[in-house]
mmCIF file of C-alpha atoms in Angstrom:
data_model
loop_
_atom_site.group_PDB
_atom_site.id
_atom_site.type_symbol
_atom_site.label_atom_id
_atom_site.label_comp_id
_atom_site.label_asym_id
_atom_site.label_seq_id
_atom_site.Cartn_x
_atom_site.Cartn_y
_atom_site.Cartn_z
ATOM 1 C CA UNK A 522 23.759 14.617 28.502
ATOM 2 C CA UNK A 523 25.482 11.574 28.674
ATOM 3 C CA UNK A 524 24.734 9.032 25.522
ATOM 4 C CA UNK A 525 24.589 8.571 22.203
ATOM 5 C CA UNK A 526 25.437 11.366 19.765
ATOM 6 C CA UNK A 527 23.069 12.224 16.937
ATOM 7 C CA UNK A 528 25.257 11.050 14.576
ATOM 8 C CA UNK A 529 26.396 8.137 15.849
ATOM 9 C CA UNK A 530 24.911 5.475 14.096
ATOM 10 C CA UNK A 531 22.546 2.935 16.166
ATOM 11 C CA UNK A 532 23.637 -0.796 16.168
ATOM 12 C CA UNK A 533 20.432 -1.978 16.183
ATOM 13 C CA UNK A 534 16.499 -0.443 15.871
ATOM 14 C CA UNK A 535 12.937 -1.445 16.157
ATOM 15 C CA UNK A 536 9.972 -0.790 16.977
ATOM 16 C CA UNK A 537 6.097 -1.952 18.302
ATOM 17 C CA UNK A 538 3.533 -2.903 15.352
ATOM 18 C CA UNK A 539 1.749 0.019 15.384
ATOM 19 C CA UNK A 540 5.253 2.334 14.924
ATOM 20 C CA UNK A 541 4.330 4.676 18.113
ATOM 21 C CA UNK A 542 6.971 3.713 20.008
ATOM 22 C CA UNK A 543 10.318 3.384 18.415
ATOM 23 C CA UNK A 544 13.833 2.735 19.560
ATOM 24 C CA UNK A 545 17.541 2.652 18.381
ATOM 25 C CA UNK A 546 20.598 0.771 20.175
ATOM 26 C CA UNK A 547 23.581 2.224 20.956
ATOM 27 C CA UNK A 548 25.745 -0.588 22.405
ATOM 28 C CA UNK A 549 25.742 -4.119 20.975
ATOM 29 C CA UNK A 550 23.322 -6.405 21.276
ATOM 30 C CA UNK A 551 23.956 -9.427 23.755
ATOM 31 C CA UNK A 552 23.077 -12.691 22.517
ATOM 32 C CA UNK A 553 19.636 -13.631 23.515
ATOM 33 C CA UNK A 554 17.975 -16.095 26.060
ATOM 34 C CA UNK A 555 14.935 -17.609 25.743
ATOM 35 C CA UNK A 556 12.928 -17.534 29.057
ATOM 36 C CA UNK A 557 10.651 -20.013 30.099
ATOM 37 C CA UNK A 558 9.130 -18.727 33.338
ATOM 38 C CA UNK A 559 5.533 -18.323 33.899
ATOM 39 C CA UNK A 560 5.515 -14.632 33.942
ATOM 40 C CA UNK A 561 6.840 -14.808 30.665
ATOM 41 C CA UNK A 562 4.843 -16.348 29.047
ATOM 42 C CA UNK A 563 1.691 -14.885 30.641
ATOM 43 C CA UNK A 564 2.516 -11.541 29.543
ATOM 44 C CA UNK A 565 4.211 -12.948 25.815
ATOM 45 C CA UNK A 566 1.716 -15.499 25.172
ATOM 46 C CA UNK A 567 4.837 -16.650 23.930
ATOM 47 C CA UNK A 568 8.577 -17.686 25.470
ATOM 48 C CA UNK A 569 9.986 -14.358 26.651
ATOM 49 C CA UNK A 570 13.175 -13.889 24.387
ATOM 50 C CA UNK A 571 15.395 -11.650 24.837
ATOM 51 C CA UNK A 572 18.808 -9.908 24.390
ATOM 52 C CA UNK A 573 19.600 -8.590 27.901
ATOM 53 C CA UNK A 574 21.693 -6.106 30.265
ATOM 54 C CA UNK A 575 22.037 -2.972 27.748
ATOM 55 C CA UNK A 576 23.475 -0.184 29.647
ATOM 56 C CA UNK A 577 20.191 2.162 29.873
ATOM 57 C CA UNK A 578 21.538 5.024 28.238
ATOM 58 C CA UNK A 579 22.223 3.209 25.261
ATOM 59 C CA UNK A 580 18.944 2.846 23.846
ATOM 60 C CA UNK A 581 16.781 6.103 23.029
ATOM 61 C CA UNK A 582 13.129 6.005 23.004
ATOM 62 C CA UNK A 583 10.608 7.713 20.963
ATOM 63 C CA UNK A 584 7.005 7.833 21.665
ATOM 64 C CA UNK A 585 7.273 7.370 25.363
ATOM 65 C CA UNK A 586 3.576 8.503 25.546
ATOM 66 C CA UNK A 587 2.816 5.140 24.612
ATOM 67 C CA UNK A 588 4.597 3.242 26.204
ATOM 68 C CA UNK A 589 3.835 1.645 29.253
ATOM 69 C CA UNK A 590 4.902 -0.051 32.541
ATOM 70 C CA UNK A 591 4.004 -2.615 34.413
ATOM 71 C CA UNK A 592 5.621 -3.757 37.654
ATOM 72 C CA UNK A 593 5.718 -7.642 37.690
ATOM 73 C CA UNK A 594 7.492 -8.074 40.673
ATOM 74 C CA UNK A 595 9.236 -6.449 43.604
ATOM 75 C CA UNK A 596 12.534 -6.855 40.609
ATOM 76 C CA UNK A 597 11.567 -5.693 37.453
ATOM 77 C CA UNK A 598 8.885 -4.044 34.979
ATOM 78 C CA UNK A 599 7.767 -4.800 31.558
ATOM 79 C CA UNK A 600 7.299 -2.113 29.088
ATOM 80 C CA UNK A 601 4.693 -2.240 25.909
ATOM 81 C CA UNK A 602 3.133 -0.467 23.522
ATOM 82 C CA UNK A 603 -0.721 0.966 25.040
ATOM 83 C CA UNK A 604 -2.020 1.185 21.788
ATOM 84 C CA UNK A 605 -1.172 -2.234 19.771
ATOM 85 C CA UNK A 606 0.077 -4.155 23.237
ATOM 86 C CA UNK A 607 3.782 -4.983 21.829
ATOM 87 C CA UNK A 608 6.026 -6.220 24.067
ATOM 88 C CA UNK A 609 9.271 -4.482 24.563
ATOM 89 C CA UNK A 610 11.367 -3.901 26.882
ATOM 90 C CA UNK A 611 11.912 -5.854 30.866
ATOM 91 C CA UNK A 612 13.680 -3.724 33.523
ATOM 92 C CA UNK A 613 14.904 -4.392 36.503
ATOM 93 C CA UNK A 614 13.518 -2.150 38.710
ATOM 94 C CA UNK A 615 16.888 -0.188 39.647
ATOM 95 C CA UNK A 616 16.399 1.063 35.824
ATOM 96 C CA UNK A 617 20.494 0.911 35.528
ATOM 97 C CA UNK A 618 19.667 -1.692 32.116
ATOM 98 C CA UNK A 619 16.860 -2.755 29.991
ATOM 99 C CA UNK A 620 16.235 -6.142 28.193
ATOM 100 C CA UNK A 621 14.786 -5.724 24.652
ATOM 101 C CA UNK A 622 12.199 -8.580 23.715
ATOM 102 C CA UNK A 623 13.868 -9.402 20.349
ATOM 103 C CA UNK A 624 11.118 -9.762 18.272
ATOM 104 C CA UNK A 625 10.982 -5.955 18.396
ATOM 105 C CA UNK A 626 13.569 -5.449 16.600
ATOM 106 C CA UNK A 627 14.500 -4.872 13.101
ATOM 107 C CA UNK A 628 15.575 -7.479 11.053
ATOM 108 C CA UNK A 629 18.685 -9.029 10.488
ATOM 109 C CA UNK A 630 19.400 -8.686 14.136
ATOM 110 C CA UNK A 631 22.338 -10.676 14.072
ATOM 111 C CA UNK A 632 21.620 -12.299 17.190
ATOM 112 C CA UNK A 633 21.781 -16.153 17.898
ATOM 113 C CA UNK A 634 19.591 -17.306 20.837
ATOM 114 C CA UNK A 635 22.634 -18.674 23.695
ATOM 115 C CA UNK A 636 20.585 -20.184 26.285
ATOM 116 C CA UNK A 637 17.553 -21.151 27.916
ATOM 117 C CA UNK A 638 16.281 -19.512 31.076
ATOM 118 C CA UNK A 639 13.241 -21.452 33.518
ATOM 119 C CA UNK A 640 13.081 -24.149 32.169
ATOM 120 C CA UNK A 641 11.547 -25.330 35.233
ATOM 121 C CA UNK A 642 8.567 -23.329 34.562
ATOM 122 C CA UNK A 643 8.287 -24.434 30.681
ATOM 123 C CA UNK A 644 4.833 -25.171 29.760
ATOM 124 C CA UNK A 645 3.689 -28.610 28.270
ATOM 125 C CA UNK A 646 2.982 -27.788 24.887
ATOM 126 C CA UNK A 647 6.000 -27.893 23.624
ATOM 127 C CA UNK A 648 9.555 -29.303 23.726
ATOM 128 C CA UNK A 649 13.421 -27.548 23.922
ATOM 129 C CA UNK A 650 14.926 -29.790 21.180
ATOM 130 C CA UNK A 651 17.689 -28.202 20.751
ATOM 131 C CA UNK A 652 21.793 -28.475 22.125
ATOM 132 C CA UNK A 653 22.038 -25.304 23.691
ATOM 133 C CA UNK A 654 22.326 -24.236 27.946
ATOM 134 C CA UNK A 655 19.562 -24.723 29.662
ATOM 135 C CA UNK A 656 18.928 -23.435 33.556
ATOM 136 C CA UNK A 657 16.136 -23.943 35.639
ATOM 137 C CA UNK A 658 16.174 -20.923 37.139
ATOM 138 C CA UNK A 659 18.342 -17.772 36.338
ATOM 139 C CA UNK A 660 20.822 -17.709 34.342
ATOM 140 C CA UNK A 661 22.785 -17.171 37.988
ATOM 141 C CA UNK A 662 21.177 -20.729 39.267
ATOM 142 C CA UNK B 131 -1.398 -46.401 12.856
ATOM 143 C CA UNK B 132 -0.911 -43.114 15.001
ATOM 144 C CA UNK B 133 -2.590 -43.529 18.390
ATOM 145 C CA UNK B 134 -5.558 -41.360 18.351
ATOM 146 C CA UNK B 135 -5.242 -38.818 20.920
ATOM 147 C CA UNK B 136 -8.215 -37.093 22.775
ATOM 148 C CA UNK B 137 -7.785 -33.416 22.518
ATOM 149 C CA UNK B 138 -9.091 -31.313 25.469
ATOM 150 C CA UNK B 139 -12.494 -29.637 25.615
ATOM 151 C CA UNK B 140 -11.877 -27.508 28.846
ATOM 152 C CA UNK B 141 -9.172 -25.063 29.144
ATOM 153 C CA UNK B 142 -8.694 -21.835 31.252
ATOM 154 C CA UNK B 143 -6.285 -19.096 31.777
ATOM 155 C CA UNK B 144 -5.496 -15.381 32.660
ATOM 156 C CA UNK B 145 -3.279 -12.826 31.792
ATOM 157 C CA UNK B 146 -0.353 -11.961 33.868
ATOM 158 C CA UNK B 147 -2.147 -8.912 36.188
ATOM 159 C CA UNK B 148 -5.055 -11.042 36.265
ATOM 160 C CA UNK B 149 -7.962 -8.720 35.745
ATOM 161 C CA UNK B 150 -8.577 -10.166 32.643
ATOM 162 C CA UNK B 151 -9.842 -13.867 33.228
ATOM 163 C CA UNK B 152 -11.244 -17.091 30.748
ATOM 164 C CA UNK B 153 -12.606 -20.377 30.659
ATOM 165 C CA UNK B 154 -13.421 -22.157 27.311
ATOM 166 C CA UNK B 155 -15.596 -25.319 27.202
ATOM 167 C CA UNK B 156 -15.235 -26.528 24.053
ATOM 168 C CA UNK B 157 -13.166 -28.554 21.610
ATOM 169 C CA UNK B 158 -9.590 -27.162 21.500
ATOM 170 C CA UNK B 159 -7.148 -27.045 18.657
ATOM 171 C CA UNK B 160 -3.692 -28.047 18.899
ATOM 172 C CA UNK B 161 -1.065 -25.167 19.209
ATOM 173 C CA UNK B 162 0.489 -23.505 16.132
ATOM 174 C CA UNK B 163 3.504 -21.853 15.858
ATOM 175 C CA UNK B 164 3.118 -18.108 13.714
ATOM 176 C CA UNK B 165 6.633 -16.789 12.699
ATOM 177 C CA UNK B 166 4.359 -13.555 11.227
ATOM 178 C CA UNK B 167 6.818 -10.801 11.244
ATOM 179 C CA UNK B 168 3.321 -9.057 12.904
ATOM 180 C CA UNK B 169 2.969 -11.485 15.567
ATOM 181 C CA UNK B 170 6.809 -12.063 16.366
ATOM 182 C CA UNK B 171 6.754 -7.906 17.053
ATOM 183 C CA UNK B 172 3.320 -8.118 19.171
ATOM 184 C CA UNK B 173 4.737 -11.433 21.219
ATOM 185 C CA UNK B 174 7.807 -9.863 21.128
ATOM 186 C CA UNK B 175 8.899 -13.672 19.656
ATOM 187 C CA UNK B 176 7.280 -16.212 17.690
ATOM 188 C CA UNK B 177 3.494 -17.003 19.750
ATOM 189 C CA UNK B 178 1.855 -20.372 19.856
ATOM 190 C CA UNK B 179 -1.594 -20.434 19.503
ATOM 191 C CA UNK B 180 -4.614 -22.702 20.804
ATOM 192 C CA UNK B 181 -8.271 -21.603 18.898
ATOM 193 C CA UNK B 182 -11.901 -22.446 20.176
ATOM 194 C CA UNK B 183 -15.323 -21.266 18.938
ATOM 195 C CA UNK B 184 -16.024 -17.534 20.739
ATOM 196 C CA UNK B 185 -19.229 -18.972 21.712
ATOM 197 C CA UNK B 186 -17.286 -21.469 23.661
ATOM 198 C CA UNK B 187 -15.520 -18.856 25.230
ATOM 199 C CA UNK B 188 -16.512 -16.532 28.986
ATOM 200 C CA UNK B 189 -14.274 -13.511 29.178
ATOM 201 C CA UNK B 190 -14.115 -11.960 33.081
ATOM 202 C CA UNK B 191 -12.377 -8.361 33.362
ATOM 203 C CA UNK B 192 -12.744 -7.183 29.808
ATOM 204 C CA UNK B 193 -13.064 -3.803 30.413
ATOM 205 C CA UNK B 194 -9.460 -4.140 31.001
ATOM 206 C CA UNK B 195 -9.464 -5.779 27.200
ATOM 207 C CA UNK B 196 -7.953 -3.653 24.401
ATOM 208 C CA UNK B 197 -8.336 -4.772 20.700
ATOM 209 C CA UNK B 198 -5.789 -3.854 18.169
ATOM 210 C CA UNK B 199 -6.945 -3.883 14.137
ATOM 211 C CA UNK B 200 -3.510 -5.573 13.082
ATOM 212 C CA UNK B 201 -4.735 -5.561 9.372
ATOM 213 C CA UNK B 202 -8.340 -6.122 7.457
ATOM 214 C CA UNK B 203 -8.944 -9.953 8.438
ATOM 215 C CA UNK B 204 -7.784 -9.629 12.118
ATOM 216 C CA UNK B 205 -7.224 -7.849 15.434
ATOM 217 C CA UNK B 206 -5.350 -8.819 18.498
ATOM 218 C CA UNK B 207 -6.689 -8.440 22.369
ATOM 219 C CA UNK B 208 -4.166 -7.597 25.161
ATOM 220 C CA UNK B 209 -4.657 -6.417 28.724
ATOM 221 C CA UNK B 210 -4.183 -2.248 28.951
ATOM 222 C CA UNK B 211 -2.684 -3.052 32.264
ATOM 223 C CA UNK B 212 0.214 -5.668 31.805
ATOM 224 C CA UNK B 213 0.308 -5.951 28.368
ATOM 225 C CA UNK B 214 -0.103 -10.088 28.107
ATOM 226 C CA UNK B 215 -0.871 -10.757 24.650
ATOM 227 C CA UNK B 216 -4.265 -13.135 24.909
ATOM 228 C CA UNK B 217 -6.380 -13.523 21.318
ATOM 229 C CA UNK B 218 -6.127 -12.560 18.024
ATOM 230 C CA UNK B 219 -8.894 -13.001 16.045
ATOM 231 C CA UNK B 220 -9.166 -13.511 12.793
ATOM 232 C CA UNK B 221 -12.715 -11.431 12.225
ATOM 233 C CA UNK B 222 -16.094 -12.708 11.019
ATOM 234 C CA UNK B 223 -15.279 -16.465 11.430
ATOM 235 C CA UNK B 224 -16.512 -16.619 15.412
ATOM 236 C CA UNK B 225 -13.146 -18.272 16.155
ATOM 237 C CA UNK B 226 -10.414 -17.311 18.292
ATOM 238 C CA UNK B 227 -6.678 -17.922 18.468
ATOM 239 C CA UNK B 228 -5.380 -18.276 22.507
ATOM 240 C CA UNK B 229 -2.301 -17.301 22.640
ATOM 241 C CA UNK B 230 -0.663 -20.681 24.672
ATOM 242 C CA UNK B 231 1.159 -18.991 27.309
ATOM 243 C CA UNK B 232 -1.930 -17.776 28.935
ATOM 244 C CA UNK B 233 -2.891 -20.703 29.399
ATOM 245 C CA UNK B 234 -3.002 -22.783 33.343
ATOM 246 C CA UNK B 235 -1.065 -25.803 32.982
ATOM 247 C CA UNK B 236 -1.655 -28.664 31.692
ATOM 248 C CA UNK B 237 -3.141 -27.860 28.841
ATOM 249 C CA UNK B 238 -3.139 -31.135 27.994
ATOM 250 C CA UNK B 239 -1.832 -29.532 24.034
ATOM 251 C CA UNK B 240 0.909 -29.949 22.012
ATOM 252 C CA UNK B 241 2.998 -28.155 18.899
ATOM 253 C CA UNK B 242 1.690 -29.539 15.594
ATOM 254 C CA UNK B 243 2.803 -27.309 13.100
ATOM 255 C CA UNK B 244 4.649 -23.942 12.284
ATOM 256 C CA UNK B 245 3.143 -21.508 10.065
ATOM 257 C CA UNK B 246 4.744 -18.174 8.211
ATOM 258 C CA UNK B 247 8.240 -19.409 8.108
ATOM 259 C CA UNK B 248 9.695 -17.723 5.693
ATOM 260 C CA UNK B 249 9.542 -14.823 8.043
ATOM 261 C CA UNK B 250 10.768 -16.139 10.478
ATOM 262 C CA UNK B 251 13.411 -14.408 12.810
ATOM 263 C CA UNK B 252 17.274 -14.759 12.683
ATOM 264 C CA UNK B 253 17.909 -15.246 15.893
ATOM 265 C CA UNK B 254 16.872 -19.275 16.485
ATOM 266 C CA UNK B 255 16.193 -22.077 14.679
ATOM 267 C CA UNK B 256 13.344 -24.667 14.820
ATOM 268 C CA UNK B 257 14.444 -27.856 14.824
ATOM 269 C CA UNK B 258 11.485 -29.287 16.194
ATOM 270 C CA UNK B 259 10.599 -31.742 12.712
ATOM 271 C CA UNK B 260 7.062 -30.183 12.916
ATOM 272 C CA UNK B 261 5.547 -29.727 10.077
ATOM 273 C CA UNK B 262 6.037 -25.922 8.326
ATOM 274 C CA UNK B 263 4.588 -24.278 6.295
ATOM 275 C CA UNK B 264 5.888 -20.830 4.268
ATOM 276 C CA UNK B 265 2.493 -18.759 4.811
ATOM 277 C CA UNK B 266 -0.633 -19.639 6.645
ATOM 278 C CA UNK B 267 -2.575 -23.241 6.698
ATOM 279 C CA UNK B 268 -4.668 -21.366 3.959
ATOM 280 C CA UNK B 269 -2.524 -20.872 1.378
ATOM 281 C CA UNK B 270 -0.740 -24.412 2.462
ATOM 282 C CA UNK B 271 2.692 -24.320 0.758
ATOM 283 C CA UNK B 272 5.553 -26.123 2.347
ATOM 284 C CA UNK B 273 8.218 -24.475 3.236
#
């Protein structure tokens, strides 16, 4: 089995609100993106703030029996705790990488917000007032 | 003197998969963003909530709604199929906070305040100049 050895210290840890699902990250976290797309806003009830693109083998999840996946598009699925409803993961369907919802990380995260994406789908009930880069669609757009 | 703005008295929304739908026919509060650790864990980011009286909220698809008792005082409602966070209910008050992200656009709402900013995450800044409270609106201590 490849992946982190049990004596390696994780770069980051996190868990859902009730603690049923816990994870350890054995790769450096990437700067966070705030996603304003309607899918993220519906599911989070808020923005989707993710540290993305982590190699899937670098994230070790415990309590996977409580983790539910919802396929939200042809391209991706979203992982949440079936017990408390906490949003934890966004994952492309090839399952080679995984994004972590930053609110689920233990503090301090050492992260900072780097960009806003899908700002064309922004809600009407808030403004984006910082000077970070903004993309109308995904960061590739 | 500031211009008096009419708050919306109708709203509707649904979870991401559409299993749970709701309609509000009654006064809706402007949006308050909560930075407490519980909200940030459950939503995955700091959520903005409007609020209404339960008696003005009509729900459809309630069988998909799961409640999680997150504290002695409150419970959180989410869709068991898609995981969408919809409601925060202060138990026994007759009121319900509704996650602004679940509302259909246009909402006609504005964000007016940040609460529990003492528990804010380290990965973002609050820069919009709106009122900030270190705790809840009840304790009302300024940050």
